[in-house]
XYZ file of C-alpha atoms in Angstrom:
696
model
C 0.000 0.000 0.000
C 1.520 3.314 -1.078
C 2.034 6.163 1.322
C -1.041 8.409 1.317
C 0.958 11.624 1.837
C 4.599 12.258 0.880
C 6.748 12.675 3.975
C 7.293 16.353 3.150
C 3.562 16.937 3.700
C 3.390 15.310 7.156
C 3.344 17.347 10.361
C 3.653 15.774 13.805
C 2.760 18.471 16.298
C 1.609 18.910 19.883
C -0.184 21.652 21.770
C 1.450 22.612 25.065
C 0.518 25.207 27.680
C -0.371 25.982 31.273
C -3.609 24.468 32.550
C -6.750 26.278 31.332
C -4.990 28.170 28.529
C -7.366 26.574 26.024
C -5.400 23.672 24.507
C -8.352 21.319 24.154
C -10.620 24.084 22.808
C -8.006 24.898 20.142
C -7.756 21.181 19.286
C -11.535 20.949 18.873
C -11.529 23.912 16.452
C -8.668 22.439 14.455
C -10.637 19.199 14.008
C -13.812 21.086 13.082
C -12.303 23.485 10.551
C -10.249 20.735 8.923
C -13.385 18.615 8.476
C -12.401 15.840 10.883
C -15.443 16.464 13.066
C -18.803 18.005 12.215
C -19.578 19.406 15.652
C -17.312 21.307 17.991
C -17.080 19.743 21.440
C -16.728 22.037 24.430
C -14.670 21.395 27.554
C -17.163 23.084 29.882
C -20.043 20.763 28.916
C -17.943 17.564 28.821
C -18.283 17.150 25.056
C -14.674 17.637 23.936
C -13.516 14.944 21.528
C -9.941 14.998 22.824
C -10.997 14.778 26.498
C -12.558 11.329 26.219
C -11.851 9.955 29.724
C -14.710 10.233 32.236
C -12.362 11.886 34.726
C -11.391 14.518 32.133
C -14.980 15.385 31.303
C -15.990 15.622 34.958
C -13.086 17.866 35.944
C -12.841 19.865 32.713
C -9.088 19.231 32.416
C -6.859 17.129 30.186
C -5.304 14.181 32.025
C -3.827 12.014 29.299
C -2.327 13.098 25.989
C -4.777 12.291 23.191
C -3.586 11.674 19.628
C -5.570 12.393 16.500
C -4.931 13.046 12.819
C -6.452 15.422 10.301
C -5.726 17.133 6.984
C -5.190 20.764 6.067
C -4.173 22.200 2.695
C -3.124 18.787 1.372
C -1.007 18.059 4.436
C -1.491 15.282 7.019
C -1.324 16.529 10.594
C -0.840 14.224 13.597
C -1.919 16.238 16.623
C -1.321 15.483 20.299
C -3.214 17.493 22.928
C -1.132 17.390 26.125
C -2.222 18.090 29.726
C -1.368 21.404 31.375
C -1.469 20.258 35.008
C 1.983 19.709 36.488
C 0.929 16.317 37.939
C 0.700 14.941 34.392
C 4.010 16.282 33.131
C 4.926 12.765 31.953
C 2.403 13.146 29.136
C 4.144 16.301 27.919
C 7.581 14.736 28.293
C 6.890 11.663 26.200
C 4.904 13.599 23.606
C 7.661 16.157 23.007
C 10.169 13.317 22.689
C 8.500 12.108 19.480
C 7.036 15.305 17.984
C 8.641 17.418 15.259
C 6.991 20.722 16.178
C 4.720 22.303 18.764
C 2.148 25.033 19.274
C 2.936 26.933 22.469
C -0.360 28.296 23.731
C -0.616 31.372 25.945
C -3.561 33.099 27.590
C -3.887 36.720 26.389
C -4.745 37.760 29.963
C -2.377 35.654 32.110
C 0.540 35.573 29.647
C 3.469 33.341 30.542
C 2.276 31.176 33.437
C 4.305 28.782 35.623
C 3.542 25.616 33.679
C 4.159 27.538 30.425
C 7.764 27.877 31.593
C 8.082 24.173 32.355
C 6.711 22.928 29.034
C 8.793 25.481 27.138
C 11.949 24.209 28.845
C 10.902 20.630 28.087
C 10.506 21.488 24.402
C 13.901 23.187 24.368
C 15.499 20.073 25.838
C 14.231 18.100 22.842
C 15.025 20.959 20.370
C 11.405 21.194 19.220
C 10.592 24.113 16.849
C 7.575 26.122 18.001
C 4.969 28.591 16.878
C 3.065 30.536 19.536
C -0.670 31.202 19.718
C -2.027 33.876 22.062
C -5.533 32.662 22.897
C -8.523 34.276 24.644
C -8.174 37.649 22.929
C -11.857 38.251 23.731
C -11.318 38.153 27.511
C -11.261 41.212 29.757
C -7.644 42.227 30.266
C -6.367 40.643 27.031
C -3.148 42.245 25.746
C -1.503 40.590 22.747
C 1.599 42.785 22.579
C 2.271 42.444 26.315
C 2.266 38.651 25.943
C 4.660 38.834 22.974
C 7.016 40.967 25.063
C 6.725 38.535 27.973
C 7.622 35.584 25.721
C 10.697 37.504 24.584
C 11.730 38.426 28.128
C 10.970 35.166 29.948
C 12.288 32.731 27.347
C 14.825 34.966 25.572
C 12.977 33.884 22.427
C 12.842 35.834 19.170
C 9.045 36.057 19.175
C 7.801 37.619 15.930
C 4.093 38.364 15.357
C 2.840 37.221 11.942
C -0.683 38.407 12.734
C -1.945 41.136 15.048
C -5.431 41.503 16.568
C -8.160 43.829 15.387
C -9.416 45.080 18.725
C -9.334 43.173 21.985
C -11.541 42.135 24.865
C -15.216 42.523 23.821
C -14.087 44.492 20.739
C -11.963 41.666 19.321
C -13.267 41.306 15.757
C -10.564 39.551 13.761
C -6.885 39.656 12.815
C -4.517 41.370 10.406
C -2.352 38.956 8.417
C 1.028 40.716 8.247
C 2.398 38.427 5.525
C -0.409 39.110 3.042
C -1.373 42.501 4.596
C -5.071 41.666 4.750
C -7.703 42.082 7.447
C -9.467 38.799 8.251
C -13.001 38.727 9.686
C -14.827 35.557 10.753
C -18.466 34.665 10.085
C -19.991 34.001 13.505
C -23.116 32.358 12.039
C -20.942 29.494 10.715
C -18.985 29.171 13.996
C -16.049 30.838 12.298
C -15.854 28.170 9.601
C -16.118 30.847 6.936
C -14.163 34.083 6.897
C -13.468 36.882 4.465
C -10.449 39.036 3.747
C -10.523 42.730 2.969
C -8.181 45.672 2.873
C -6.850 46.802 6.216
C -9.042 49.574 7.694
C -7.414 53.006 7.420
C -7.317 53.508 11.205
C -5.262 50.302 11.581
C -2.871 50.850 8.676
C -0.147 52.571 10.716
C 0.088 49.809 13.357
C -0.117 47.146 10.629
C 2.777 48.772 8.729
C 4.788 49.005 11.936
C 4.477 45.292 12.716
C 4.833 44.304 9.053
C 8.155 46.196 9.110
C 9.148 44.274 12.253
C 8.322 40.961 10.557
C 10.254 41.808 7.387
C 13.243 43.034 9.384
C 13.336 39.863 11.511
C 13.158 37.733 8.353
C 15.873 39.754 6.619
C 18.179 39.281 9.609
C 18.125 35.526 8.974
C 19.504 35.738 5.409
C 22.370 37.915 4.148
C 20.950 38.296 0.634
C 17.533 39.320 1.952
C 19.145 41.645 4.495
C 20.985 43.458 1.731
C 17.751 43.697 -0.266
C 15.947 45.048 2.801
C 18.641 47.644 3.553
C 18.455 48.888 -0.018
C 14.784 49.637 0.518
C 13.369 46.818 -1.598
C 10.217 45.003 -0.475
C 10.429 41.281 0.328
C 7.934 39.129 -1.544
C 5.378 36.918 0.195
C 7.211 33.772 -0.949
C 10.521 35.107 0.371
C 8.967 35.848 3.763
C 7.373 32.377 3.998
C 10.623 30.701 2.936
C 12.981 32.448 5.344
C 10.434 32.377 8.187
C 10.132 28.620 7.733
C 13.897 28.089 7.834
C 14.254 30.319 10.880
C 11.410 28.555 12.701
C 12.778 25.068 12.024
C 16.249 26.148 13.189
C 14.588 27.672 16.310
C 15.953 31.171 15.610
C 12.440 32.622 15.416
C 9.116 31.873 17.121
C 6.222 33.103 14.912
C 3.277 34.374 16.987
C -0.411 34.068 16.070
C -3.457 35.174 18.023
C -7.183 34.597 18.255
C -10.014 33.327 20.404
C -10.652 29.614 20.073
C -13.867 29.783 22.075
C -15.180 32.587 19.841
C -13.958 30.711 16.729
C -11.442 33.286 15.518
C -7.865 32.844 14.311
C -7.584 29.044 14.109
C -7.396 28.730 10.306
C -4.398 31.097 10.169
C -2.785 29.023 12.936
C -3.258 25.895 10.806
C -1.628 27.725 7.893
C 1.303 28.397 10.197
C 1.527 24.700 11.097
C 1.822 23.528 7.467
C 3.935 26.476 6.254
C 6.353 26.883 9.172
C 6.714 23.701 11.244
C 9.000 20.911 9.982
C 8.173 17.677 8.208
C 9.811 14.512 9.589
C 12.495 14.686 6.885
C 13.436 18.264 7.881
C 14.650 17.461 11.359
C 18.144 16.016 11.975
C 18.417 12.232 11.490
C 18.240 10.276 14.724
C 21.469 8.861 16.100
C 21.093 5.207 17.020
C 23.449 3.096 19.100
C 23.922 -0.392 17.657
C 26.111 -1.361 20.614
C 28.275 0.409 23.182
C 30.922 1.391 20.641
C 29.012 2.022 17.405
C 26.539 4.695 16.458
C 24.506 4.926 13.297
C 22.103 7.399 11.746
C 18.649 6.391 10.616
C 17.169 8.567 7.908
C 13.385 9.197 7.853
C 12.945 7.134 4.694
C 10.701 4.183 3.898
C 13.700 2.440 2.305
C 15.774 2.454 5.521
C 15.491 -0.418 8.051
C 12.516 -0.091 10.374
C 13.005 1.750 13.675
C 10.437 3.197 16.078
C 10.031 4.347 19.666
C 7.159 3.248 21.918
C 6.220 6.425 23.760
C 2.859 5.628 25.357
C 0.986 2.563 26.625
C -2.779 2.604 27.042
C -5.160 -0.056 28.342
C -8.161 -0.241 26.000
C -11.205 -2.075 27.364
C -11.988 -3.568 23.930
C -8.551 -4.226 22.412
C -6.413 -4.713 25.499
C -2.971 -3.162 25.463
C -2.478 -0.397 22.901
C 1.049 0.881 22.229
C 1.633 4.278 20.613
C 4.777 4.410 18.479
C 6.606 6.998 16.404
C 8.198 5.480 13.303
C 11.553 7.089 12.541
C 12.551 4.991 9.526
C 11.297 2.144 7.355
C 7.846 0.637 6.900
C 5.766 -1.417 9.331
C 3.166 -3.917 8.103
C 0.308 -5.440 10.079
C 1.094 -9.038 11.015
C 4.864 -8.597 10.763
C 7.389 -9.417 13.484
C 9.708 -6.782 14.926
C 12.478 -6.817 17.507
C 12.107 -5.049 20.827
C 15.831 -4.334 21.185
C 15.392 -2.865 24.676
C 14.158 -6.206 26.023
C 15.726 -8.474 23.384
C 12.354 -9.960 22.460
C 10.600 -10.516 19.151
C 7.118 -9.029 19.020
C 4.315 -9.647 16.541
C 2.432 -6.600 15.283
C -1.270 -7.412 15.449
C -3.135 -4.377 14.132
C -1.963 -0.918 13.091
C -4.333 1.916 13.967
C -4.402 5.597 13.129
C -5.732 7.188 16.283
C -8.482 9.736 16.693
C -8.696 10.284 20.475
C -10.303 6.996 21.641
C -11.465 5.963 18.138
C -9.320 4.230 15.559
C -8.868 3.632 11.844
C -7.221 0.355 10.800
C -4.183 0.532 8.482
C -2.409 -2.157 6.490
C 0.955 -0.488 6.990
C 2.607 2.609 8.423
C 5.588 4.569 7.156
C 8.502 6.711 8.326
C 7.208 9.799 10.120
C 3.903 8.224 11.151
C 2.530 8.154 14.705
C 0.244 5.130 15.102
C -1.187 2.766 17.686
C -0.232 -0.923 17.683
C -2.180 -3.840 19.108
C -0.201 -6.949 20.040
C 3.015 -5.665 21.618
C 2.427 -7.378 24.952
C 5.981 -7.100 26.306
C 6.689 -3.531 25.188
C 7.036 -0.729 27.743
C 7.202 3.049 27.434
C 10.567 4.099 25.999
C 11.335 0.758 24.305
C 12.928 0.641 20.861
C 11.284 -1.415 18.110
C 13.358 -2.229 15.051
C 14.080 -4.593 12.185
C 15.391 -7.828 13.683
C 18.126 -7.966 11.029
C 19.251 -4.405 11.811
C 19.070 -4.040 15.615
C 19.544 -0.576 17.136
C 18.766 1.280 20.359
C 17.064 4.669 20.373
C 17.573 7.091 23.226
C 15.031 6.296 25.919
C 12.700 8.838 27.509
C 13.707 10.255 30.886
C 10.873 10.613 33.382
C 10.788 12.598 36.627
C 10.739 10.688 39.903
C 7.467 10.496 41.898
C 7.197 13.015 44.723
C 4.217 11.857 46.781
C 3.039 8.494 48.147
C -0.051 7.014 49.780
C -1.010 3.565 51.000
C -3.818 1.601 49.353
C -5.748 -1.541 50.248
C -8.961 -3.144 48.954
C -12.153 -2.786 50.982
C -12.787 -6.518 50.597
C -10.020 -9.113 50.911
C -11.398 -10.977 47.887
C -10.441 -7.970 45.741
C -6.730 -8.178 46.633
C -5.829 -9.986 43.422
C -7.921 -7.618 41.284
C -6.272 -4.628 42.936
C -2.829 -6.078 42.220
C -3.698 -6.570 38.544
C -5.097 -3.033 38.300
C -1.955 -1.514 39.817
C 0.291 -3.468 37.441
C -1.670 -2.328 34.383
C -1.751 1.305 35.483
C 1.979 1.282 36.273
C 2.531 -0.170 32.795
C 0.771 2.857 31.292
C 2.384 5.542 33.424
C 6.146 5.502 34.153
C 5.710 8.119 36.906
C 3.288 5.867 38.806
C 5.272 3.491 41.034
C 3.938 0.581 43.122
C 5.861 -0.860 46.081
C 5.048 -3.254 48.896
C 6.481 -2.273 52.290
C 7.383 -5.474 54.138
C 7.806 -3.611 57.416
C 4.376 -1.983 57.480
C 2.576 -4.596 55.314
C 1.237 -1.781 53.121
C 1.006 -1.375 49.382
C 2.469 2.052 48.662
C 1.662 3.897 45.435
C 3.692 6.930 44.395
C 3.007 9.615 41.820
C 3.592 13.207 40.755
C 1.001 14.809 43.034
C -2.248 14.431 44.912
C -4.392 14.897 41.782
C -2.329 12.287 39.944
C -2.966 9.689 42.664
C -6.597 10.766 43.022
C -7.129 9.996 39.325
C -5.336 6.648 39.694
C -7.587 5.612 42.590
C -10.674 6.767 40.683
C -9.648 4.673 37.663
C -9.137 1.633 39.895
C -12.719 1.994 41.113
C -14.309 2.665 37.715
C -12.272 0.705 35.204
C -11.324 -2.267 37.367
C -14.341 -2.290 39.694
C -12.233 -2.422 42.846
C -13.278 -0.377 45.872
C -10.142 0.659 47.752
C -9.199 2.654 50.834
C -6.242 5.003 50.740
C -4.284 6.561 53.547
C -1.088 8.201 54.548
C 1.744 5.669 54.462
C 3.550 4.593 57.603
C 7.053 5.948 58.052
C 9.671 3.203 58.439
C 11.045 4.125 61.846
C 13.906 2.275 63.571
C 14.886 1.589 67.188
C 18.277 1.582 68.848
C 19.786 1.590 72.358
C 21.753 4.477 73.873
C 23.436 2.707 76.793
C 25.466 -0.418 77.410
C 23.653 -3.024 79.518
C 24.403 -6.547 80.734
C 21.938 -9.117 81.971
C 21.000 -12.770 82.114
C 17.917 -14.603 80.961
C 16.967 -18.191 81.669
C 14.335 -19.919 79.545
C 12.942 -22.833 81.554
C 9.806 -24.769 80.722
C 8.699 -28.128 82.125
C 5.401 -29.664 81.082
C 5.924 -33.397 81.388
C 8.443 -35.329 79.388
C 11.378 -33.466 77.947
C 11.523 -29.810 79.038
C 13.169 -26.679 77.673
C 16.266 -25.055 79.142
C 18.405 -22.246 77.818
C 20.444 -19.797 79.878
C 22.303 -16.831 78.381
C 24.181 -13.805 79.657
C 24.172 -10.966 77.124
C 25.851 -7.578 76.795
C 24.028 -5.032 74.603
C 26.014 -2.074 73.315
C 25.022 0.640 70.803
C 27.100 1.065 67.645
C 27.693 4.186 65.587
C 24.913 5.113 63.158
C 24.955 2.977 60.052
C 27.171 0.197 61.482
C 24.295 -2.306 61.558
C 24.350 -5.435 63.725
C 27.224 -7.366 65.200
C 27.004 -10.622 67.201
C 30.068 -11.605 69.229
C 30.552 -15.058 70.795
C 32.667 -14.849 73.988
C 31.760 -18.244 75.423
C 34.759 -20.142 76.777
C 35.120 -23.499 78.450
C 32.030 -25.000 76.814
C 29.591 -23.117 79.050
C 27.173 -23.344 76.102
C 27.748 -26.077 73.496
C 28.986 -24.728 70.144
C 25.923 -26.058 68.285
C 23.645 -23.745 70.314
C 25.605 -20.507 69.690
C 23.942 -19.873 66.271
C 20.571 -20.537 67.929
C 21.138 -17.661 70.350
C 22.032 -15.369 67.438
C 18.873 -16.418 65.553
C 16.769 -15.548 68.593
C 18.416 -12.124 68.909
C 17.891 -11.374 65.199
C 14.256 -12.420 65.473
C 13.753 -10.021 68.388
C 15.425 -7.203 66.445
C 13.046 -7.472 63.474
C 10.233 -6.177 65.675
C 11.786 -4.205 68.487
C 10.447 -4.203 72.054
C 10.165 -0.385 72.240
C 7.613 0.263 69.489
C 7.691 -2.760 67.208
C 10.101 -1.254 64.641
C 13.348 -2.952 63.537
C 16.359 -2.486 65.823
C 19.573 -1.202 64.224
C 23.174 -0.358 65.110
C 23.651 -2.847 67.953
C 26.438 -5.128 69.152
C 25.283 -8.163 71.138
C 27.893 -10.163 73.043
C 27.147 -13.645 74.372
C 29.446 -13.761 77.420
C 28.150 -16.620 79.557
C 25.347 -19.086 80.135
C 24.582 -22.675 80.948
C 22.783 -25.665 79.498
C 21.040 -28.922 80.480
C 22.167 -32.229 79.043
C 18.582 -33.328 78.284
C 16.353 -30.254 78.138
C 18.567 -27.851 76.153
C 17.776 -27.573 72.438
C 18.016 -25.289 69.439
C 14.535 -23.921 70.155
C 15.255 -23.334 73.849
C 18.358 -21.225 73.138
C 16.570 -19.297 70.368
C 13.873 -18.366 72.897
C 16.505 -17.447 75.485
C 18.250 -15.175 72.980
C 14.961 -13.574 71.803
C 13.418 -12.972 75.222
C 16.739 -12.004 76.812
C 17.394 -9.357 74.152
C 13.895 -7.854 74.491
C 14.152 -7.658 78.259
C 17.593 -6.052 78.273
C 16.916 -3.697 75.360
C 14.189 -1.906 77.333
C 16.775 -1.238 80.082
C 19.248 0.274 77.576
C 17.360 3.570 77.231
C 15.981 2.854 73.735
C 15.237 5.676 71.326
C 13.278 5.965 68.106
C 15.069 6.809 64.865
C 13.453 8.375 61.793
C 14.593 8.536 58.159
C 15.989 11.930 57.240
C 15.896 13.034 53.608
C 18.322 15.191 51.713
C 16.073 17.788 50.033
C 16.967 20.055 47.114
C 14.518 22.804 46.180
C 15.026 24.953 43.067
C 13.086 28.216 43.133
C 13.047 31.674 41.541
C 14.776 34.192 43.793
C 11.467 35.936 44.582
C 10.303 32.884 46.552
C 13.576 32.148 48.363
C 12.220 33.242 51.769
C 8.988 31.194 51.736
C 10.794 28.080 50.473
C 13.494 28.299 53.166
C 10.854 28.876 55.842
C 8.800 25.915 54.650
C 11.801 23.619 55.137
C 12.490 24.949 58.638
C 8.820 24.621 59.618
C 9.023 20.892 58.818
C 11.739 20.281 61.426
C 14.287 20.680 58.655
C 17.617 22.444 58.702
C 19.092 24.426 55.815
C 22.501 23.139 54.716
C 23.285 25.624 51.925
C 21.861 28.157 49.471
C 23.365 28.571 46.016
C 22.600 30.214 42.674
C 22.302 27.835 39.711
C 21.408 29.091 36.220
C 19.559 32.121 37.531
C 17.547 30.166 40.116
C 18.162 29.586 43.801
C 19.062 26.097 45.031
C 18.216 25.384 48.658
C 19.703 22.241 50.221
C 18.412 20.898 53.503
C 17.815 17.861 55.707
C 14.192 17.108 56.570
C 12.537 14.120 58.333
C 10.552 12.013 55.878
C 7.477 12.125 58.107
C 7.283 15.886 57.518
C 7.570 15.699 53.731
C 4.145 14.254 52.925
C 2.159 16.825 50.981
C 5.197 19.058 50.475
C 4.752 18.963 46.709
C 1.461 20.843 46.931
C 2.782 23.197 49.617
C 5.739 24.162 47.437
C 3.537 24.778 44.417
C 1.215 26.972 46.454
C 4.078 28.999 47.915
C 5.750 29.582 44.534
C 2.815 29.649 42.086
C 4.030 26.299 40.752
C 7.411 27.693 39.718
C 9.602 25.753 42.154
C 10.484 22.064 42.133
C 12.162 19.743 44.589
C 13.787 16.339 44.813
C 14.701 14.231 47.809
C 16.500 11.014 48.671
C 17.227 9.085 51.848
C 20.343 10.234 53.688
C 20.455 8.637 57.161
C 18.517 7.986 60.387
C 18.346 10.436 63.265
C 16.764 10.300 66.712
C 13.168 11.492 66.954
C 12.660 14.281 69.540
C 11.580 12.674 72.822
C 8.095 14.226 73.054
C 7.267 13.229 69.481
C 8.747 9.753 69.974
C 6.469 9.150 72.957
C 3.426 10.017 70.822
C 4.547 7.682 68.032
C 5.280 4.808 70.428
C 1.946 5.200 72.182
C 0.038 5.184 68.905
C 2.050 2.228 67.600
C 1.389 0.171 70.720
C -2.308 0.896 70.541
C -2.539 -0.055 66.875
C -0.302 -3.112 66.803
C -0.414 -4.235 70.436
C 3.304 -4.733 70.578
C 4.204 -7.832 72.497
């Protein structure tokens, strides 16, 4: 089957922005005006095509990136609508990894918002060319030129308007196309589907000429021949402007800026023109560099004739088809029913069906080509970030890096019979989302799920209930405390039991001594003269270790202890392995409580990166959580605060930090060491623990 569109007429783009900037509304208009849909869905009434999950429609936000395809001016456009909420940053990350271009969306009122900064930096990391669209020009407070200036200042980007608004707020009527120097007005009776061009009104001619001059000058700066022509006073032609603007956009030297109001159906068609005229085709971006092994690297050109290579960038569980894998094909051709190599896992995989996606609906294909983004059914062992390739030409593509989870909760089924179903649900959801991590804590007997924020985990739990029909309870996870002694003690314990027949006898004399933090456990045998037979020495150690797994103070594991077996006695008949284990276990527990035990808590090394304006609140927030500031540094224009904070105080810190800094700060943490819990707090923890677990 021949390729439907030549690769030069394919555009793989995404829409990225802060939450509530209008990404999904813009996507709906693109689908409507390009003829893909015949009715515009609206976010506010739950009818948006791209927000197809129940949770998205209820909350009016995008949660998962939705892929669709459409056509415009004889070009094929693969479009991915990404979430704006910071909890779902993984969707932006993996989308930008495989896209060739992006539309950066900004609110005409709010301008550059916190999440706008994050997604812009993500796109820069993957060298993605962008065009900007200033949306909501009809809102009170809209200011197109202020937003353009903010883009230039905040991102140091060469933002160049290619259209300017006619009016703003309630007087926003249309746009002026600076390339063709025409005023464009939209027919509101056709939902903006039809529009007409006319000469620029006389009262707007001066401002139009001013910004046309800015556009021409910016284009001329990108080409020496055009610059000379411009300096000599000659006018650049429309074709020359399109050509140099395209080159400058693809090389990321210029960011063309459009404007409009998606909700009021104005400006979207010109934005689509910008997509096909200015953003790159798959064969206009640098060839991917592939590692064949640790020593060799090889380029793969975006050609159908090259060996097949693709990256799996998203996994989705479909209730009808099972596991659906989204892939971006970088080279070669993929046919339905063929076998490919998953080089990441060294497994052959059979391609069942190939689907061109339209949100949660699909169109079956016989084959897919270089540059295509498609869904595959049948890749059971493939995970996000895996490389798929021709088995005769194995390669490895660069994997996708995902941020580490920052918040955790415990989860358990309401009914014990649902334990297996809950386990299956968690495995499938973790398969879909690399930032969703599932762990089982042996110490607290809890299943701990971790994610990017409270909303992220709230959505996960909601999906478990709806999609997998498992009712589950969630709660704050238990901190893994430890116990240790602070004084050296010596004592004896005699285990004697007589109940007819052979009895039990084990007598030990133990010395308990605290070790330095992190030194663990040490058992020392100092028995001389056969006071305890050699075969029973390991039994005493086993008993001590058993007692240490659930300490006598609060039931937490005991750490950093030396136990010396210095004396004891035995009975020729009644002594046994079991008797000496019990003597060691009970003797340790009895003596440990006399050694002034204390509770230890995990302390985390925390790094918070924040704009300088929020340095004070961030530092205070660490101190308020029983933390101590270790250092403050300047890194790439931001402030880096390093501190040590108890883990028990870090739950919910993600949301606190976002609130304090308008979402502009981020933090990471990892375990550093254990420290003693303050006495008053330790007493509260021990009391609660004893009540809950009835420590023996």
